[in-house]
Coordinates of C-alpha atoms and ligand atoms in Angstrom, one line a residue:
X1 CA 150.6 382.5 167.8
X2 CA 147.3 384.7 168.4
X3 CA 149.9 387.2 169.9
X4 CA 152.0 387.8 167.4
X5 CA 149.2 388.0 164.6
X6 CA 148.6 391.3 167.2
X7 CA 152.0 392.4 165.5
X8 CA 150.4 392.5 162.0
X9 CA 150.4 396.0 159.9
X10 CA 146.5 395.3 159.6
X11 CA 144.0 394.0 161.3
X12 CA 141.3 391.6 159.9
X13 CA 138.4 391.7 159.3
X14 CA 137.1 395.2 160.0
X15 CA 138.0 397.7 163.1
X16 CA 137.0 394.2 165.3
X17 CA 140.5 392.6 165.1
X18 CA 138.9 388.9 164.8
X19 CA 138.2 386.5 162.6
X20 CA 134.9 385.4 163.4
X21 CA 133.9 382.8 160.6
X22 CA 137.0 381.3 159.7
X23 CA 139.4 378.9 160.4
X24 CA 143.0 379.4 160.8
X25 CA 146.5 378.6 161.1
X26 CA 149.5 380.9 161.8
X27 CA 153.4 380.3 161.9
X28 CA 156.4 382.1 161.5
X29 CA 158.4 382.1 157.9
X30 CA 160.2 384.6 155.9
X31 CA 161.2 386.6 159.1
X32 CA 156.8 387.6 159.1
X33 CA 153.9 385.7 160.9
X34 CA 151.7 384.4 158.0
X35 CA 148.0 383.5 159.1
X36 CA 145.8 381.5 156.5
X37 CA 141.9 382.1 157.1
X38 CA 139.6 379.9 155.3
X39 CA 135.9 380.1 155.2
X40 CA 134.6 378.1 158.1
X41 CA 133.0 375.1 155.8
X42 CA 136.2 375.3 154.1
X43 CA 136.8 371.0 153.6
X44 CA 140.0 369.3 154.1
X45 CA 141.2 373.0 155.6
X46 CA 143.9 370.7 157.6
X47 CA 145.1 369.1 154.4
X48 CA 145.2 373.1 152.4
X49 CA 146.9 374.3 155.6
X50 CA 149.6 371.7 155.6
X51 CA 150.2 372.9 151.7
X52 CA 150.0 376.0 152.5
X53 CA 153.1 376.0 155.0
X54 CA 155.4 373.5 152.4
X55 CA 154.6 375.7 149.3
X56 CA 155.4 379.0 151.9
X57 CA 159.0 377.2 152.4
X58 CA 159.4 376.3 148.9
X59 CA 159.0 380.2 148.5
X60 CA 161.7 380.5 151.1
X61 CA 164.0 378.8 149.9
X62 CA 164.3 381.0 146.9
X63 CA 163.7 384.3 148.4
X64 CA 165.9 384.2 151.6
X65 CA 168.6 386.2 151.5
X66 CA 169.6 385.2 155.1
X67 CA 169.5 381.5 154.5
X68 CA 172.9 380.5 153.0
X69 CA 171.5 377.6 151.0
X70 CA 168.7 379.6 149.3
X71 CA 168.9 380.0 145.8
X72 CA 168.9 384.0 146.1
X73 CA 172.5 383.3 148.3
X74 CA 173.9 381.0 145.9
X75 CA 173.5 384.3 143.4
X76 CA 174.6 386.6 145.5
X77 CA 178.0 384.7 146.1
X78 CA 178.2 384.2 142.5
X79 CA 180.4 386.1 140.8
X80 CA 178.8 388.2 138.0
X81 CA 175.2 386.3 138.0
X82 CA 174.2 382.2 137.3
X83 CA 171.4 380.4 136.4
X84 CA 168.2 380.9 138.9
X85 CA 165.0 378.9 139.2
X86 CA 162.4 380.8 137.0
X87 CA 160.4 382.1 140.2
X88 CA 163.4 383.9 141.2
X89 CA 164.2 385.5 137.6
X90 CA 160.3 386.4 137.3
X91 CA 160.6 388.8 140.9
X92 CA 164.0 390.0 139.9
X93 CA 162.4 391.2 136.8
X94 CA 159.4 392.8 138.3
X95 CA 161.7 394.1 140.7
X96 CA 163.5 396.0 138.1
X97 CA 160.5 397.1 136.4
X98 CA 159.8 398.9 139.9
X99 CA 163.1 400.5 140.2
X100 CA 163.1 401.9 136.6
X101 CA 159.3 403.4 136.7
X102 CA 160.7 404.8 140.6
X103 CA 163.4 406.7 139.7
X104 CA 165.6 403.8 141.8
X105 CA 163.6 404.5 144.6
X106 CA 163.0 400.7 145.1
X107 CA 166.5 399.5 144.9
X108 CA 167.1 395.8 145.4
X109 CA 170.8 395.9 145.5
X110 CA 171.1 397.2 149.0
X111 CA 171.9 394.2 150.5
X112 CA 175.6 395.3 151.8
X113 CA 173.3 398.9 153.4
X114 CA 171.2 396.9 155.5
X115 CA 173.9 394.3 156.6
X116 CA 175.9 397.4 158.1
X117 CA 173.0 398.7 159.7
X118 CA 172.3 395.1 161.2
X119 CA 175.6 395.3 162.5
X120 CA 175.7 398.6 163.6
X121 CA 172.6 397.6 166.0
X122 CA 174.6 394.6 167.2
X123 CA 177.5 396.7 168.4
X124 CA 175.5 399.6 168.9
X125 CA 177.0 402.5 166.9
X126 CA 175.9 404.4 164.2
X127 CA 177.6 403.4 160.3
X128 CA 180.4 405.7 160.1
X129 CA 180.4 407.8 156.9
X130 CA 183.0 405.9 155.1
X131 CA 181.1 402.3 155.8
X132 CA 178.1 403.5 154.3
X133 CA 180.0 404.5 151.0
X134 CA 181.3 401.5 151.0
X135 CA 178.3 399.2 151.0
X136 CA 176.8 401.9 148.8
X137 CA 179.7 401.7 146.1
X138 CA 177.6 398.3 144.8
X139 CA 174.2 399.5 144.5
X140 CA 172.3 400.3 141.4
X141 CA 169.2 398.0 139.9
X142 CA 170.4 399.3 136.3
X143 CA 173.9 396.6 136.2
X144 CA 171.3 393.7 137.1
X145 CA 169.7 391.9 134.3
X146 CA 167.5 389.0 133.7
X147 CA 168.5 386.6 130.4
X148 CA 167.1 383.3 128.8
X149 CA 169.8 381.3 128.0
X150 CA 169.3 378.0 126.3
X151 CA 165.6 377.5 127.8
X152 CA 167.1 378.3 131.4
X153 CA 166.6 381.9 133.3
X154 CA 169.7 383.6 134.0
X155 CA 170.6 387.0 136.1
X156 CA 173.6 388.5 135.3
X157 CA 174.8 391.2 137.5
X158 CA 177.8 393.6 138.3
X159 CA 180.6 391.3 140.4
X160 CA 180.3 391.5 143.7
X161 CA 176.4 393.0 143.6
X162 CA 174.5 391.1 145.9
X163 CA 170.3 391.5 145.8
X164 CA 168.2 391.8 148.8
X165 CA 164.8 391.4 148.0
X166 CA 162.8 391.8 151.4
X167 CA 161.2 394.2 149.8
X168 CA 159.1 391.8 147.1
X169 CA 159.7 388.5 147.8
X170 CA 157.0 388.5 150.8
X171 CA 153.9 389.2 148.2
X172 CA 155.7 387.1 145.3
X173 CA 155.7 384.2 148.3
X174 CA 151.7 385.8 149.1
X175 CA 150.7 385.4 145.6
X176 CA 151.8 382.1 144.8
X177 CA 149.8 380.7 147.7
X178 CA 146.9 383.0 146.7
X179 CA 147.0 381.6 143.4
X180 CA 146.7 377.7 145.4
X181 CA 144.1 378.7 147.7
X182 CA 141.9 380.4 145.3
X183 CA 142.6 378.0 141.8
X184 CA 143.2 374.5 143.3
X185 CA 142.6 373.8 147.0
X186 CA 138.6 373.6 146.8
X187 CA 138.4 376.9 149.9
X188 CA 135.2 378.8 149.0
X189 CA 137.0 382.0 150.4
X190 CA 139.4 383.3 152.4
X191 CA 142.0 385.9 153.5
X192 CA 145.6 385.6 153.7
X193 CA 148.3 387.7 155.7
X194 CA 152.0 388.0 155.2
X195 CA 152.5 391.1 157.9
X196 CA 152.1 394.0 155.9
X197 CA 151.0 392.0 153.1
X198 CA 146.9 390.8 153.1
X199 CA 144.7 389.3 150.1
X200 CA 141.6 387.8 149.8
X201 CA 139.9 385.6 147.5
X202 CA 136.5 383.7 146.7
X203 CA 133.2 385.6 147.8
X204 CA 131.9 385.3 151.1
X205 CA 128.5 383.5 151.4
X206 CA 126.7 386.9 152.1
X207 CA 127.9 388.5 149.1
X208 CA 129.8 391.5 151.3
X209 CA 132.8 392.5 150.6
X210 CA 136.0 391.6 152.7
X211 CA 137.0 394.5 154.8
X212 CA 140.0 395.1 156.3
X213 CA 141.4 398.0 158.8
X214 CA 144.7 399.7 158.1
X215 CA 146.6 400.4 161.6
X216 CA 147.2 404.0 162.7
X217 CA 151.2 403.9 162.6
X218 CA 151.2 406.4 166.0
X219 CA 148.4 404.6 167.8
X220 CA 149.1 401.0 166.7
X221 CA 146.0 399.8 168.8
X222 CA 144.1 402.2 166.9
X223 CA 142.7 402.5 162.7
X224 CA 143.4 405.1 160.5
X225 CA 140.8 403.7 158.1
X226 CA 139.1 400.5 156.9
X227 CA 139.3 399.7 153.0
X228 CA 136.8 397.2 151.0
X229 CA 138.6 394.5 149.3
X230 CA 137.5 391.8 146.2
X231 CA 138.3 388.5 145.8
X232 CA 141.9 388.2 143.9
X233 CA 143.0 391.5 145.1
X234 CA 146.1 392.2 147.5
X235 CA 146.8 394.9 149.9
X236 CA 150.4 395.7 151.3
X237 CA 151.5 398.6 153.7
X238 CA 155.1 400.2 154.7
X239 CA 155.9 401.9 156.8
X240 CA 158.8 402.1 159.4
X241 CA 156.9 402.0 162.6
X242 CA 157.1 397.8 162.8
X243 CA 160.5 396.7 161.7
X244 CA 163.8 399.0 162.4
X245 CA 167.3 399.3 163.8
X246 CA 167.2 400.4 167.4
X247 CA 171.0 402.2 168.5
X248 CA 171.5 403.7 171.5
X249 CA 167.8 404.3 172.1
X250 CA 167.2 405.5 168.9
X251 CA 165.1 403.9 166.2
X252 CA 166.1 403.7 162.7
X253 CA 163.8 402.5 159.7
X254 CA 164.5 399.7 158.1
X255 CA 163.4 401.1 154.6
X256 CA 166.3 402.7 153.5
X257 CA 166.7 405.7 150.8
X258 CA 169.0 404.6 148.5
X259 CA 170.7 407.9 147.8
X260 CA 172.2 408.0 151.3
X261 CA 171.9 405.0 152.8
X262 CA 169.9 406.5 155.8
X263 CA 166.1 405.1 157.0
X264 CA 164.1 406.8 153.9
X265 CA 161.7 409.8 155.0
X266 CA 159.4 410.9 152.4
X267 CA 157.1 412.4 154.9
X268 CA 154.6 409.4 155.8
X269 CA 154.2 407.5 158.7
X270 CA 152.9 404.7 156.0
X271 CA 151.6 403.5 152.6
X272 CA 149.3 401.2 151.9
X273 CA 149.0 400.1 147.8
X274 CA 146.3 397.9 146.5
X275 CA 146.6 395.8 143.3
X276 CA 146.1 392.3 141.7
X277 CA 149.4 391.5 141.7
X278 CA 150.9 390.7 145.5
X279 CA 154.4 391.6 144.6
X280 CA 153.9 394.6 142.6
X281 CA 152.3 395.8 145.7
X282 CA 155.0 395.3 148.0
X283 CA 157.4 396.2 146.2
X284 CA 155.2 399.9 145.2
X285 CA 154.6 400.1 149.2
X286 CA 158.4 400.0 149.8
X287 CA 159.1 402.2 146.9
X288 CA 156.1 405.3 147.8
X289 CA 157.3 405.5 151.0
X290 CA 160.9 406.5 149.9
X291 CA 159.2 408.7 147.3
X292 CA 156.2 410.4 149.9
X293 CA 152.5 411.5 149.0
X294 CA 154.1 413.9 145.8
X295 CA 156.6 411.6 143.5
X296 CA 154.2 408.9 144.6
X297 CA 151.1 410.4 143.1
X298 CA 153.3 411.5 140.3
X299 CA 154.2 407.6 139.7
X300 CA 150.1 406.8 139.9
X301 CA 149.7 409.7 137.2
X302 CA 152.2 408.3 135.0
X303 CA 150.1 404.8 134.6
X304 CA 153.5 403.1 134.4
X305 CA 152.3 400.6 136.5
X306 CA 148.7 399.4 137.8
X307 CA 147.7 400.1 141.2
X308 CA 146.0 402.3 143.4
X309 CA 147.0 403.8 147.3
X310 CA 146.9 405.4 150.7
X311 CA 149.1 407.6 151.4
X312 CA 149.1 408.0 155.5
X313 CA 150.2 411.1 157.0
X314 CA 150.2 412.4 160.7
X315 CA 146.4 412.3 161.3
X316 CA 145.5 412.4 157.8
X317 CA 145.7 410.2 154.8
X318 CA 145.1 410.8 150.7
X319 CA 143.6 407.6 148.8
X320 CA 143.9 407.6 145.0
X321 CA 141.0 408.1 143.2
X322 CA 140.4 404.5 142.1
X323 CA 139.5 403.7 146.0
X324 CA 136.7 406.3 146.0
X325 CA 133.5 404.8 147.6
X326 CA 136.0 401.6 148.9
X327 CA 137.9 403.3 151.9
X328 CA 136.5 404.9 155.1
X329 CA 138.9 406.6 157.2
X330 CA 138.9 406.7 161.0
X331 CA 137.7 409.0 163.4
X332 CA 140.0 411.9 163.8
X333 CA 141.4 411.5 160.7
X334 CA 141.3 414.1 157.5
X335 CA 140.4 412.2 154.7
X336 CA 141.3 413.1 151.2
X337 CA 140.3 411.4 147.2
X338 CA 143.3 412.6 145.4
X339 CA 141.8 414.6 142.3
X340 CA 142.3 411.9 138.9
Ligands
ADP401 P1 158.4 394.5 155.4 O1 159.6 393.7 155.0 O2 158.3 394.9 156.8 O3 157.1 394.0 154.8 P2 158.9 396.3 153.1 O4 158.1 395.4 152.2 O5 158.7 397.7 153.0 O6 158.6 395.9 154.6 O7 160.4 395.9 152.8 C1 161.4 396.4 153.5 C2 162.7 395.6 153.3 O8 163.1 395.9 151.9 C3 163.8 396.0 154.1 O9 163.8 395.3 155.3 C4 165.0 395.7 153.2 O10 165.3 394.3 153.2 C5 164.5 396.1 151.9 N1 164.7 397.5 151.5 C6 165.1 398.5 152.3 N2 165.1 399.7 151.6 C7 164.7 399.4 150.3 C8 164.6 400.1 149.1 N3 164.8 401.5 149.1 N4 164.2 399.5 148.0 C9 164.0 398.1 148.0 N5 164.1 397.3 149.1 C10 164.5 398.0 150.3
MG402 MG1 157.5 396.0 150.3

């Protein structure tokens, strides 16, 4: 598995790549490699891994909209919305918070979009203009709602509305395990990777701050800039250099822009969002990279939502103000603090 942790969005710690100091364990769930690094005189670590990997599947379970017997499925071939389990009503929730302060640039109802353009890699043809206004004729977060009824959590949505929420559930999945390692399985300190998704928590014996690199998207051997991270605090970066559609040589992002149903371009090769909250911050990584550097700063601005981010051009990147003094950038690239 040391390869494919190679494959992750960010390196750790520092421009290194290793993880001197810890001990880990990495496997493959939620379509992602997730690597759980605990402080080398971590006790028990075998025992917390073990955990780690059956409260990762107990995530899956929920979240999966690939896995027919998952509990997102069983709503998505519902007619017009059921019952969920309470994890699953909290993320469609936050998800819908997202979408609203976005302008519907995070949409979590493009489930039938990204089927077509999984099937349009497997026979290896674009989608044709009249497929993709059909799988588009369903979307829109605004007919999906989350109710109590009777004690029990309930999403109702339009019939025929199914959600996809690859864009969230990884951090929602990150934090949960976060909220393990750090509140009840005894690890001093540690860092935790979900792909794009990375948090850290406890305080390292030498009182330094955890340091992690963000990948250049064109040179993914290189590092467009190393950012200082605390204990409790979550890191996640989109971008479409690492996951897309590839058609007759062609590669085609798999974030999608929900007005047309095309790979989203807002201008950035990637965006990486820092908050305290893991699936706030992957869903806001998804949704500033449909938006780009201006709607996205314009979102920070509006304080609709807590977080703070780099926005990662071609050779240069912009950090929000709140990362001042916390992010370096790399060598050859022009660094900018957005003005508060
Ligand atoms: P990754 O899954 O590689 O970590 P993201 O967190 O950015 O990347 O999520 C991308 C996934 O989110 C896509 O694979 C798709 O399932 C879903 N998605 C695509 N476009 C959107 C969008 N505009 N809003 C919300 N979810 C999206
Ligand atoms: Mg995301």
């Amino acid at each position: 598995m040391a390869a494919g942790a190679l494959l992750l969005a960010l390196l750790l710690p520092s421009a290194c790549g290793r993880r001197t100091g810890y001990l880990t364990d990495s496997f493959l769930s939620m379509d992602t490699v997730i690597t759980v690094s605990l402080g080398k005189d971590t006790p028990d670590a075998e025992k917390i891994f073990a955990e780690c990997r059956r409260r990762t599947e107990e995530c899956r379970v929920i979240f999966d909209a690939h896995d027919p017997a998952s509990a997102l499925s069983r709503l998505n071939a519902s007619a017009g919305g059921m019952t969920v389990p309470d994890e699953l009503a909290d993320v469609v929730s936050l998800a819908a918070r997202v979408s609203e302060a976005s302008g519907g640039a995070f949409d979590f109802t493009l489930l039938p979009v990204s089927t077509l353009w999984r099937n349009a890699e497997a026979r290896g043809s674009l989608p044709t203009g009249e497929e993709l206004a059909a799988a588009l004729a369903l979307r829109g977060a605004g007919s999906v709602s989350v109710v109590r009824e009777d004690g029990a959590a309930v999403v109702r949505k339009a019939p025929g509305q199914t959600l996809d929420l690859g864009g969230i559930g990884k951090g929602a999945a990150e934090m949960t395990l976060l909220s393990y390692l750090s509140a009840e399985s005894g690890a001093p300190y540690g860092v935790l990777s979900f792909g794009g998704n990375v948090a850290v928590f406890g305080e390292k014996p030498d009182g330094t701050p955890f340091v992690i690199a963000l990948r250049d998207p064109s040179d993914p051997s290189g590092t467009a800039a190393e950012l200082e991270l605390s204990g409790g605090e979550f890191v996640s970066v989109s971008g479409d250099y690492e996951r897309y559609y590839e058609i007759d040589g062609e590669k085609y992002g798999h974030i999608l822009d929900p007005e047309t149903g095309f790979p989203a371009d807002g201008g950035l090769l990637s965006v990486a969002v820092v908050t305290h909250d893991g699936a706030l911050g992957d869903a806001l990584a998804t949704a500033l990279f449909v938006l780009g550097e201006e709607k996205g700063m314009a979102l920070y601005r509006s304080e609709k939502l807590a977080f703070e981010a780099v926005f990662v051009r071609d050779g240069g990147l912009t950090a929000t103000p709140g990362l001042a003094g916390k992010i370096r950038a790399a060598e050859g690239f022009v660094f900018d603090v957005s003005a508060p």
